[in-house]
């Protein structure tokens, strides 16, 4: 059974940093791309970043480029989202998502980690 | 403003059929496969349709997908109250090099 368990969310001041983790199990982690998708309160889904299998390439949305970094620890089957220079507009529930056969199609999602950026 | 355009809401009575549209461009839907997701209240999104019209294991055949040109459509037949949810389309955008989602459509089963 595929499981994705996010952690690391919380309350942070504007300009602060936070690291989200997503522990994956139930599939061959090294084979699939992994993404972060966020959802602001009462809003729709917004894709944030993707890490391709092998870890050689990653892409980011314009809204987080230069501030967020995605990384993977293959020994721990974990994907991370390092978030710097956080803004109130980054407040959202952050989902970890596993790619299906196509990297931009997501077949499993975690339960989400809430990030609140406020002073 | 989402790259993919969906109607904000649709509604129908139990037992009826409904369609949800997703409009894009040649840089996204026109040249990539479309997926659909169902998000029940206060839950994570669920994989509903992939590669335009394929259903993952466990998704009933009441749900269907299609694509024509730069638009895609999700169809739901025999509506049930449990189908009340937000529905999102998604794909890759070749020009922006990002994953794009529609703004979401809230389905109300009256």
Coordinates of N, CA and C in Angstrom, one line a residue:
Chain A
X1 N 0.8 -1.2 0.0 CA 0.0 0.0 0.0 C 0.9 1.2 0.0
X2 N 0.6 2.1 -1.0 CA 1.4 3.4 -1.0 C 1.0 4.3 0.1
X3 N 2.0 4.9 0.8 CA 1.7 5.8 1.8 C 2.7 7.0 1.7
X4 N 2.1 8.2 1.8 CA 2.9 9.4 1.8 C 2.6 10.2 3.1
X5 N 3.6 10.4 3.9 CA 3.4 11.1 5.2 C 4.2 12.3 5.3
X6 N 3.5 13.5 5.3 CA 4.2 14.8 5.4 C 4.3 15.2 6.8
X7 N 5.4 16.0 7.1 CA 5.6 16.5 8.4 C 6.4 17.8 8.2
X8 N 6.5 18.6 9.3 CA 7.3 19.8 9.3 C 6.6 21.1 9.1
X9 N 5.3 21.0 9.0 CA 4.5 22.2 8.9 C 4.5 23.0 10.2
X10 N 4.0 24.2 10.1 CA 3.8 25.0 11.3 C 3.7 26.5 11.0
X11 N 3.8 27.3 12.1 CA 3.7 28.7 12.0 C 5.0 29.3 11.9
X12 N 5.2 30.2 11.0 CA 6.5 30.8 10.8 C 6.3 32.3 10.4
X13 N 7.2 33.2 10.9 CA 7.1 34.6 10.6 C 7.5 34.9 9.1
X14 N 7.0 36.0 8.5 CA 7.5 36.4 7.2 C 9.0 36.5 7.2
X15 N 9.6 36.0 6.1 CA 11.0 36.0 5.9 C 11.7 34.8 6.5
X16 N 10.9 34.0 7.2 CA 11.5 32.8 7.9 C 11.6 31.6 6.9
X17 N 12.1 30.5 7.5 CA 12.3 29.3 6.7 C 11.7 28.1 7.4
X18 N 11.4 27.1 6.6 CA 10.8 25.8 7.1 C 11.2 24.7 6.1
X19 N 11.3 23.5 6.7 CA 11.5 22.4 5.8 C 10.4 21.3 6.0
X20 N 9.8 21.0 4.9 CA 8.8 20.0 4.9 C 9.4 18.6 4.5
X21 N 8.9 17.6 5.1 CA 9.4 16.2 4.7 C 8.2 15.4 4.3
X22 N 8.4 14.4 3.4 CA 7.4 13.5 3.0 C 8.0 12.1 2.9
X23 N 7.7 11.3 3.9 CA 8.2 9.9 4.0 C 7.3 9.0 3.1
X24 N 7.9 8.3 2.1 CA 7.2 7.5 1.2 C 7.4 6.0 1.5
X25 N 6.4 5.2 1.2 CA 6.5 3.8 1.4 C 5.5 3.1 0.5
X26 N 5.7 1.8 0.2 CA 4.8 1.0 -0.6 C 5.1 1.0 -2.0
X27 N 6.2 1.7 -2.5 CA 6.5 1.6 -3.9 C 8.0 1.9 -4.0
X28 N 8.6 1.7 -5.2 CA 10.0 1.9 -5.5 C 10.3 3.4 -5.6
X29 N 10.6 4.0 -4.6 CA 10.8 5.5 -4.5 C 11.7 6.0 -5.6
X30 N 12.8 5.3 -5.9 CA 13.7 5.8 -6.8 C 13.2 5.8 -8.3
X31 N 12.1 5.2 -8.5 CA 11.6 5.0 -9.9 C 10.7 6.2 -10.3
X32 N 10.1 6.9 -9.3 CA 9.1 7.8 -9.7 C 9.4 9.3 -9.3
X33 N 8.9 10.2 -10.2 CA 9.0 11.6 -9.8 C 8.1 11.9 -8.6
X34 N 8.5 12.9 -7.9 CA 7.7 13.3 -6.7 C 7.5 14.8 -6.8
X35 N 6.3 15.3 -6.4 CA 6.0 16.7 -6.5 C 5.4 17.2 -5.1
X36 N 5.5 18.5 -5.0 CA 4.7 19.2 -3.9 C 3.7 20.1 -4.6
X37 N 2.5 20.0 -4.1 CA 1.3 20.8 -4.5 C 0.7 21.4 -3.3
X38 N 0.4 22.7 -3.4 CA -0.2 23.4 -2.3 C -1.6 23.9 -2.6
X39 N -2.3 24.2 -1.5 CA -3.7 24.7 -1.6 C -3.9 25.7 -0.5
X40 N -4.0 26.9 -0.9 CA -4.3 28.0 0.1 C -5.7 27.8 0.6
X41 N -6.0 28.3 1.8 CA -7.3 28.2 2.4 C -8.4 28.6 1.5
X42 N -9.4 27.7 1.2 CA -10.5 28.1 0.3 C -10.2 28.2 -1.2
X43 N -8.9 27.9 -1.6 CA -8.5 28.1 -3.0 C -8.3 26.7 -3.7
X44 N -7.9 26.8 -4.9 CA -7.6 25.6 -5.7 C -6.2 25.0 -5.5
X45 N -5.9 24.0 -6.3 CA -4.6 23.4 -6.3 C -3.6 24.2 -7.0
X46 N -2.4 24.3 -6.5 CA -1.3 25.0 -7.1 C -0.1 24.1 -7.0
X47 N 0.4 23.7 -8.2 CA 1.7 22.9 -8.2 C 2.8 23.8 -7.8
X48 N 3.8 23.2 -7.0 CA 4.9 24.0 -6.5 C 6.2 23.5 -7.1
X49 N 6.5 22.2 -7.1 CA 7.8 21.8 -7.5 C 7.8 20.3 -7.8
X50 N 8.7 19.8 -8.7 CA 8.8 18.4 -9.0 C 10.2 18.0 -9.0
X51 N 10.5 16.8 -8.5 CA 11.8 16.2 -8.5 C 11.7 14.9 -9.3
X52 N 12.5 14.8 -10.4 CA 12.5 13.6 -11.2 C 13.3 12.5 -10.6
X53 N 12.9 11.3 -10.9 CA 13.7 10.2 -10.4 C 15.1 10.3 -10.8
X54 N 16.0 9.9 -9.9 CA 17.4 10.0 -10.2 C 17.9 11.4 -9.6
X55 N 17.0 12.3 -9.3 CA 17.3 13.5 -8.7 C 18.1 14.5 -9.5
X56 N 18.2 14.3 -10.8 CA 19.0 15.1 -11.6 C 18.4 16.4 -12.0
X57 N 17.1 16.4 -12.0 CA 16.4 17.7 -12.5 C 15.2 18.0 -11.6
X58 N 14.9 19.2 -11.5 CA 13.8 19.7 -10.8 C 13.2 20.9 -11.4
X59 N 11.9 21.2 -11.2 CA 11.3 22.3 -11.8 C 10.5 23.0 -10.7
X60 N 10.3 24.3 -10.8 CA 9.6 25.1 -9.8 C 8.5 26.0 -10.5
X61 N 7.5 26.3 -9.7 CA 6.6 27.3 -10.2 C 7.3 28.7 -10.0
X62 N 6.8 29.7 -10.8 CA 7.4 31.0 -10.8 C 7.3 31.6 -9.4
X63 N 6.2 31.3 -8.7 CA 5.9 31.9 -7.4 C 6.9 31.5 -6.3
X64 N 7.6 30.4 -6.5 CA 8.5 29.9 -5.5 C 9.9 29.8 -6.0
X65 N 10.2 30.0 -7.2 CA 11.5 29.8 -7.8 C 12.5 30.8 -7.1
X66 N 13.6 30.2 -6.8 CA 14.6 31.0 -6.1 C 14.5 31.0 -4.6
X67 N 13.3 30.6 -4.1 CA 13.1 30.6 -2.6 C 12.9 29.2 -2.1
X68 N 12.4 28.3 -2.9 CA 12.1 26.9 -2.4 C 13.1 26.0 -3.2
X69 N 13.5 24.9 -2.5 CA 14.3 23.9 -3.1 C 13.7 22.5 -2.8
X70 N 13.6 21.7 -3.8 CA 13.1 20.3 -3.5 C 14.4 19.4 -3.5
X71 N 14.4 18.4 -2.7 CA 15.5 17.4 -2.6 C 14.9 16.1 -2.2
X72 N 15.7 15.0 -2.4 CA 15.3 13.6 -2.0 C 16.4 12.9 -1.3
X73 N 16.1 12.1 -0.3 CA 17.0 11.2 0.4 C 16.6 9.8 0.0
X74 N 17.3 9.2 -1.0 CA 16.9 7.9 -1.4 C 17.1 6.8 -0.4
X75 N 18.0 7.0 0.5 CA 18.3 6.0 1.6 C 17.1 6.0 2.6
X76 N 16.3 7.1 2.7 CA 15.2 7.2 3.6 C 13.9 7.3 2.9
X77 N 13.9 7.1 1.6 CA 12.6 7.3 0.8 C 11.9 8.5 1.2
X78 N 12.5 9.6 1.2 CA 11.9 10.9 1.7 C 12.2 12.0 0.7
X79 N 11.2 12.8 0.5 CA 11.4 14.0 -0.3 C 11.1 15.2 0.6
X80 N 11.9 16.2 0.3 CA 11.9 17.4 1.2 C 11.5 18.7 0.3
X81 N 11.0 19.6 1.0 CA 10.8 21.0 0.4 C 11.4 22.0 1.4
X82 N 12.5 22.6 1.0 CA 13.1 23.6 1.8 C 12.6 24.9 1.3
X83 N 12.0 25.6 2.3 CA 11.3 26.9 2.0 C 12.0 28.1 2.7
X84 N 12.5 29.0 2.0 CA 13.1 30.2 2.5 C 12.4 31.4 2.1
X85 N 12.7 32.5 2.8 CA 12.0 33.8 2.5 C 10.5 33.7 2.4
X86 N 9.9 33.1 3.4 CA 8.5 32.8 3.3 C 7.7 34.1 3.4
X87 N 6.6 34.0 2.7 CA 5.7 35.2 2.6 C 4.3 34.8 3.1
X88 N 3.5 35.7 3.5 CA 2.1 35.4 3.9 C 1.3 34.6 2.7
X89 N 1.6 34.9 1.5 CA 1.0 34.3 0.4 C 1.4 32.8 0.2
X90 N 2.4 32.4 1.0 CA 2.8 30.9 0.9 C 2.0 30.1 1.9
X91 N 1.1 30.8 2.7 CA 0.3 30.0 3.6 C -0.6 29.1 2.9
X92 N -0.5 27.8 3.2 CA -1.3 26.8 2.5 C -1.1 25.4 3.1
X93 N -1.9 24.5 2.7 CA -1.8 23.1 3.0 C -0.9 22.5 1.9
X94 N 0.3 22.0 2.2 CA 1.2 21.5 1.2 C 1.1 19.9 1.1
X95 N 0.8 19.5 -0.1 CA 0.6 18.0 -0.3 C 1.9 17.5 -1.0
X96 N 2.3 16.4 -0.6 CA 3.3 15.6 -1.3 C 2.5 14.7 -2.3
X97 N 3.0 14.5 -3.5 CA 2.3 13.7 -4.5 C 3.2 12.8 -5.3
X98 N 2.9 11.6 -5.5 CA 3.7 10.7 -6.3 C 3.2 10.7 -7.7
X99 N 4.1 10.7 -8.6 CA 3.8 10.7 -10.1 C 3.3 9.4 -10.5
X100 N 2.4 9.3 -11.4 CA 2.0 8.1 -12.1 C 3.0 7.8 -13.2
X101 N 2.5 7.2 -14.3 CA 3.5 6.9 -15.4 C 4.0 8.2 -16.0
X102 N 3.2 9.2 -16.1 CA 3.6 10.5 -16.6 C 3.9 11.4 -15.4
X103 N 5.0 12.1 -15.4 CA 5.5 12.8 -14.2 C 4.5 13.9 -13.8
X104 N 3.6 14.4 -14.7 CA 2.7 15.5 -14.3 C 1.3 15.0 -14.0
X105 N 1.2 13.7 -13.7 CA 0.0 13.0 -13.3 C 0.2 12.4 -12.0
X106 N -0.6 12.6 -11.0 CA -0.3 12.2 -9.6 C -1.3 11.2 -9.1
X107 N -0.9 10.0 -8.8 CA -1.8 8.9 -8.4 C -2.0 8.7 -6.9
X108 N -1.0 9.2 -6.1 CA -1.2 9.2 -4.7 C -0.8 10.5 -4.1
X109 N -1.5 10.9 -3.0 CA -1.3 12.1 -2.3 C -1.2 11.9 -0.8
X110 N -0.4 12.7 -0.2 CA -0.3 12.6 1.3 C -1.5 13.4 1.9
X111 N -1.6 13.5 3.2 CA -2.7 14.1 3.9 C -2.5 15.6 4.0
X112 N -1.2 16.1 3.7 CA -0.9 17.5 3.7 C -0.3 18.0 5.0
X113 N 0.5 19.0 4.9 CA 1.2 19.7 6.0 C 0.8 21.2 5.9
X114 N 0.3 21.7 7.0 CA -0.1 23.1 7.0 C 1.0 24.0 7.3
X115 N 1.2 25.0 6.4 CA 2.2 26.0 6.7 C 1.5 27.4 6.8
X116 N 1.7 28.1 7.9 CA 1.1 29.4 8.1 C 2.2 30.4 8.3
X117 N 2.2 31.4 7.4 CA 3.2 32.5 7.5 C 2.5 33.7 8.0
X118 N 2.9 34.1 9.2 CA 2.2 35.3 9.8 C 3.0 35.8 10.9
X119 N 2.9 37.1 11.1 CA 3.6 37.7 12.3 C 2.7 37.8 13.5
Chain B
X1 N -5.6 33.7 -11.6 CA -6.0 33.2 -13.0 C -5.3 31.9 -13.4
X2 N -6.1 30.8 -13.4 CA -5.5 29.6 -13.8 C -5.2 29.5 -15.3
X3 N -4.2 28.7 -15.6 CA -3.8 28.5 -17.1 C -5.0 27.7 -17.7
X4 N -5.5 26.7 -17.0 CA -6.6 25.9 -17.5 C -7.9 26.4 -16.9
X5 N -8.9 26.6 -17.8 CA -10.2 27.2 -17.4 C -11.3 26.2 -17.1
X6 N -11.8 26.2 -15.9 CA -13.0 25.3 -15.6 C -14.1 26.2 -15.1
X7 N -15.4 25.7 -15.3 CA -16.5 26.4 -14.7 C -16.4 26.4 -13.2
X8 N -16.7 27.4 -12.5 CA -16.6 27.4 -11.0 C -17.5 26.4 -10.4
X9 N -18.7 26.2 -10.9 CA -19.6 25.3 -10.3 C -20.5 24.6 -11.4
X10 N -21.0 23.5 -11.0 CA -22.0 22.8 -11.8 C -22.9 22.1 -10.8
X11 N -24.2 21.8 -11.2 CA -25.1 21.1 -10.3 C -26.1 20.3 -11.1
X12 N -26.5 19.2 -10.4 CA -27.5 18.4 -11.1 C -28.1 17.5 -10.0
X13 N -29.2 16.9 -10.3 CA -30.0 16.1 -9.3 C -29.4 14.7 -9.3
X14 N -29.6 14.0 -8.2 CA -29.1 12.6 -8.1 C -29.7 11.7 -9.3
X15 N -28.8 10.9 -9.8 CA -29.3 10.1 -10.9 C -29.0 10.7 -12.3
X16 N -28.8 12.0 -12.3 CA -28.6 12.6 -13.6 C -27.1 12.6 -14.0
X17 N -26.8 13.1 -15.2 CA -25.5 13.1 -15.7 C -25.0 14.5 -15.7
X18 N -23.6 14.7 -15.6 CA -23.0 16.0 -15.7 C -21.7 16.0 -16.4
X19 N -21.3 17.1 -17.0 CA -20.0 17.2 -17.6 C -19.3 18.4 -17.1
X20 N -18.0 18.3 -16.9 CA -17.2 19.4 -16.5 C -16.1 19.7 -17.5
X21 N -16.0 20.9 -18.0 CA -15.1 21.2 -19.1 C -13.8 21.8 -18.5
X22 N -12.7 21.7 -19.3 CA -11.4 22.2 -18.9 C -10.8 22.7 -20.2
X23 N -10.6 23.9 -20.3 CA -10.1 24.6 -21.6 C -8.7 25.1 -21.4
X24 N -7.8 24.8 -22.4 CA -6.4 25.2 -22.3 C -5.9 25.7 -23.6
X25 N -4.7 25.3 -24.0 CA -4.1 25.8 -25.2 C -3.2 24.7 -25.8
X26 N -2.6 25.1 -26.9 CA -1.7 24.1 -27.6 C -0.4 23.8 -26.8
X27 N -0.1 24.7 -25.9 CA 1.1 24.5 -25.0 C 0.8 23.5 -23.9
X28 N -0.4 23.3 -23.6 CA -0.7 22.4 -22.5 C -1.6 21.2 -22.9
X29 N -2.9 21.4 -22.9 CA -3.8 20.3 -23.2 C -3.6 19.8 -24.7
X30 N -3.4 20.8 -25.5 CA -3.2 20.4 -27.0 C -2.1 19.4 -27.3
X31 N -1.1 19.4 -26.4 CA 0.0 18.5 -26.7 C 0.5 17.6 -25.5
X32 N -0.4 17.5 -24.5 CA -0.1 16.6 -23.4 C -1.4 15.9 -22.9
X33 N -1.2 14.9 -22.1 CA -2.3 14.2 -21.6 C -2.9 14.9 -20.4
X34 N -4.2 14.7 -20.2 CA -4.9 15.4 -19.1 C -5.3 14.4 -18.0
X35 N -5.2 14.8 -16.8 CA -5.6 14.0 -15.6 C -6.8 14.8 -14.9
X36 N -7.6 14.1 -14.2 CA -8.6 14.7 -13.4 C -8.5 14.1 -12.0
X37 N -8.9 15.0 -11.0 CA -8.8 14.7 -9.6 C -10.1 15.1 -8.9
X38 N -10.5 14.3 -8.0 CA -11.7 14.6 -7.1 C -11.2 14.9 -5.7
X39 N -11.7 16.0 -5.2 CA -11.3 16.4 -3.8 C -12.6 16.5 -3.0
X40 N -12.9 15.5 -2.2 CA -14.0 15.6 -1.3 C -13.7 16.6 -0.2
X41 N -14.7 17.1 0.5 CA -14.4 18.1 1.5 C -13.5 17.7 2.6
X42 N -12.5 18.5 2.8 CA -11.5 18.3 3.9 C -10.7 17.0 3.7
X43 N -10.5 16.6 2.4 CA -9.6 15.5 2.1 C -8.6 15.8 1.1
X44 N -7.6 15.0 0.9 CA -6.6 15.2 -0.2 C -7.2 14.8 -1.5
X45 N -6.7 15.4 -2.6 CA -7.2 15.0 -3.9 C -7.1 13.5 -4.2
X46 N -7.9 13.0 -5.1 CA -7.9 11.6 -5.4 C -7.8 11.5 -6.9
X47 N -7.0 10.6 -7.4 CA -6.7 10.3 -8.8 C -8.0 9.7 -9.5
X48 N -8.5 10.4 -10.5 CA -9.8 10.0 -11.0 C -9.7 9.5 -12.5
X49 N -8.9 10.3 -13.3 CA -8.7 10.0 -14.7 C -7.3 10.3 -15.1
X50 N -6.7 9.5 -15.9 CA -5.4 9.8 -16.4 C -5.3 9.5 -17.9
X51 N -4.3 10.1 -18.6 CA -4.1 9.9 -20.0 C -5.4 10.2 -20.8
X52 N -6.1 11.3 -20.4 CA -7.3 11.8 -21.0 C -8.6 11.0 -20.7
X53 N -8.5 9.7 -20.7 CA -9.7 8.9 -20.6 C -9.6 7.5 -19.9
X54 N -8.5 7.3 -19.2 CA -8.3 6.1 -18.5 C -8.6 6.2 -17.0
X55 N -9.2 5.2 -16.5 CA -9.5 5.1 -15.0 C -8.6 4.3 -14.2
X56 N -8.0 4.8 -13.1 CA -7.2 4.0 -12.2 C -8.1 2.9 -11.7
X57 N -7.4 1.9 -11.2 CA -8.1 0.8 -10.5 C -9.0 1.3 -9.4
X58 N -10.2 0.8 -9.3 CA -11.1 1.2 -8.2 C -12.0 2.4 -8.6
X59 N -11.8 3.1 -9.7 CA -12.7 4.2 -10.0 C -13.8 3.6 -10.9
X60 N -15.0 3.9 -10.5 CA -16.2 3.3 -11.2 C -16.3 3.9 -12.6
X61 N -16.9 3.1 -13.5 CA -17.1 3.5 -14.9 C -18.1 4.6 -15.0
X62 N -18.7 5.1 -14.0 CA -19.6 6.3 -14.0 C -18.8 7.5 -14.4
X63 N -17.5 7.4 -14.1 CA -16.6 8.5 -14.4 C -15.8 8.3 -15.7
X64 N -15.8 9.3 -16.6 CA -15.2 9.2 -17.9 C -14.5 10.4 -18.3
X65 N -13.5 10.3 -19.1 CA -12.8 11.5 -19.6 C -12.6 11.5 -21.1
X66 N -12.5 12.7 -21.7 CA -12.3 12.8 -23.1 C -11.5 14.1 -23.4
X67 N -10.9 14.1 -24.5 CA -10.1 15.3 -24.9 C -10.3 15.5 -26.4
X68 N -10.4 16.8 -26.8 CA -10.5 17.2 -28.2 C -9.8 18.5 -28.4
X69 N -8.7 18.5 -29.1 CA -8.0 19.7 -29.3 C -7.4 20.2 -28.1
X70 N -7.8 21.4 -27.7 CA -7.2 22.0 -26.5 C -8.2 22.1 -25.4
X71 N -9.2 21.2 -25.4 CA -10.1 21.1 -24.3 C -10.3 19.6 -23.9
X72 N -10.6 19.5 -22.6 CA -10.9 18.2 -22.0 C -12.2 18.2 -21.3
X73 N -12.8 17.0 -21.1 CA -14.1 17.0 -20.4 C -14.2 15.8 -19.5
X74 N -14.7 16.0 -18.3 CA -14.9 14.9 -17.3 C -16.4 14.7 -17.3
X75 N -16.8 13.5 -17.4 CA -18.3 13.1 -17.4 C -18.6 12.2 -16.2
X76 N -19.7 12.5 -15.6 CA -20.1 11.7 -14.5 C -21.6 11.3 -14.7
X77 N -21.9 10.0 -14.7 CA -23.2 9.5 -15.0 C -23.8 9.0 -13.7
X78 N -25.1 9.0 -13.6 CA -25.8 8.4 -12.4 C -25.3 9.1 -11.1
X79 N -25.4 10.4 -11.1 CA -24.9 11.2 -9.9 C -25.4 10.6 -8.6
X80 N -24.5 10.6 -7.6 CA -24.8 10.2 -6.3 C -24.4 11.4 -5.4
X81 N -25.0 11.5 -4.2 CA -24.7 12.5 -3.2 C -23.2 12.5 -2.8
X82 N -22.7 11.3 -2.8 CA -21.2 11.2 -2.5 C -20.3 11.7 -3.6
X83 N -20.8 12.1 -4.7 CA -20.0 12.7 -5.8 C -19.8 14.2 -5.5
X84 N -20.5 14.8 -4.5 CA -20.3 16.2 -4.2 C -18.9 16.5 -3.8
X85 N -18.2 17.2 -4.6 CA -16.7 17.5 -4.4 C -16.3 18.6 -5.4
X86 N -15.0 18.9 -5.2 CA -14.3 19.8 -6.2 C -13.6 18.9 -7.1
X87 N -13.6 19.3 -8.4 CA -13.0 18.5 -9.4 C -11.9 19.4 -10.2
X88 N -10.7 18.8 -10.4 CA -9.7 19.6 -11.0 C -9.1 18.8 -12.2
X89 N -8.8 19.6 -13.2 CA -8.1 19.0 -14.3 C -6.6 19.4 -14.2
X90 N -5.7 18.7 -14.8 CA -4.3 19.0 -14.7 C -3.5 18.4 -15.9
X91 N -2.4 19.1 -16.2 CA -1.5 18.6 -17.3 C -0.2 19.4 -17.2
X92 N 0.7 19.2 -18.2 CA 1.9 19.9 -18.2 C 1.8 21.0 -19.3
X93 N 2.5 22.1 -19.0 CA 2.6 23.2 -20.0 C 4.0 23.2 -20.5
X94 N 4.1 23.0 -21.8 CA 5.4 23.0 -22.5 C 6.1 24.3 -22.5
X95 N 5.4 25.4 -22.6 CA 6.0 26.7 -22.6 C 6.4 27.2 -21.3
X96 N 5.6 27.0 -20.3 CA 5.9 27.5 -18.9 C 6.8 26.5 -18.2
X97 N 6.9 25.2 -18.7 CA 7.6 24.1 -18.0 C 7.2 24.0 -16.6
X98 N 5.9 23.9 -16.4 CA 5.3 23.7 -15.1 C 4.1 22.8 -15.2
X99 N 3.7 22.1 -14.1 CA 2.4 21.4 -14.1 C 1.3 22.5 -13.9
X100 N 0.2 22.4 -14.6 CA -0.9 23.4 -14.5 C -2.1 22.6 -14.1
X101 N -2.9 23.3 -13.2 CA -4.2 22.8 -12.8 C -5.3 23.8 -13.3
X102 N -6.5 23.3 -13.4 CA -7.6 24.2 -13.6 C -8.0 24.8 -12.2
X103 N -8.8 25.8 -12.2 CA -9.2 26.5 -11.0 C -10.1 25.6 -10.1
X104 N -10.6 24.5 -10.7 CA -11.5 23.7 -9.9 C -13.0 24.0 -10.2
X105 N -13.8 22.9 -10.1 CA -15.2 23.0 -10.3 C -15.9 22.3 -9.2
X106 N -16.8 23.1 -8.5 CA -17.5 22.5 -7.4 C -18.8 21.9 -7.9
X107 N -18.9 20.6 -7.7 CA -20.1 19.8 -8.1 C -21.1 19.7 -6.9
X108 N -22.3 20.2 -7.1 CA -23.4 20.1 -6.2 C -24.4 19.1 -6.7
X109 N -24.7 18.1 -5.9 CA -25.7 17.1 -6.2 C -27.0 17.5 -5.4
X110 N -27.9 18.1 -6.1 CA -29.1 18.7 -5.4 C -30.0 17.7 -4.8

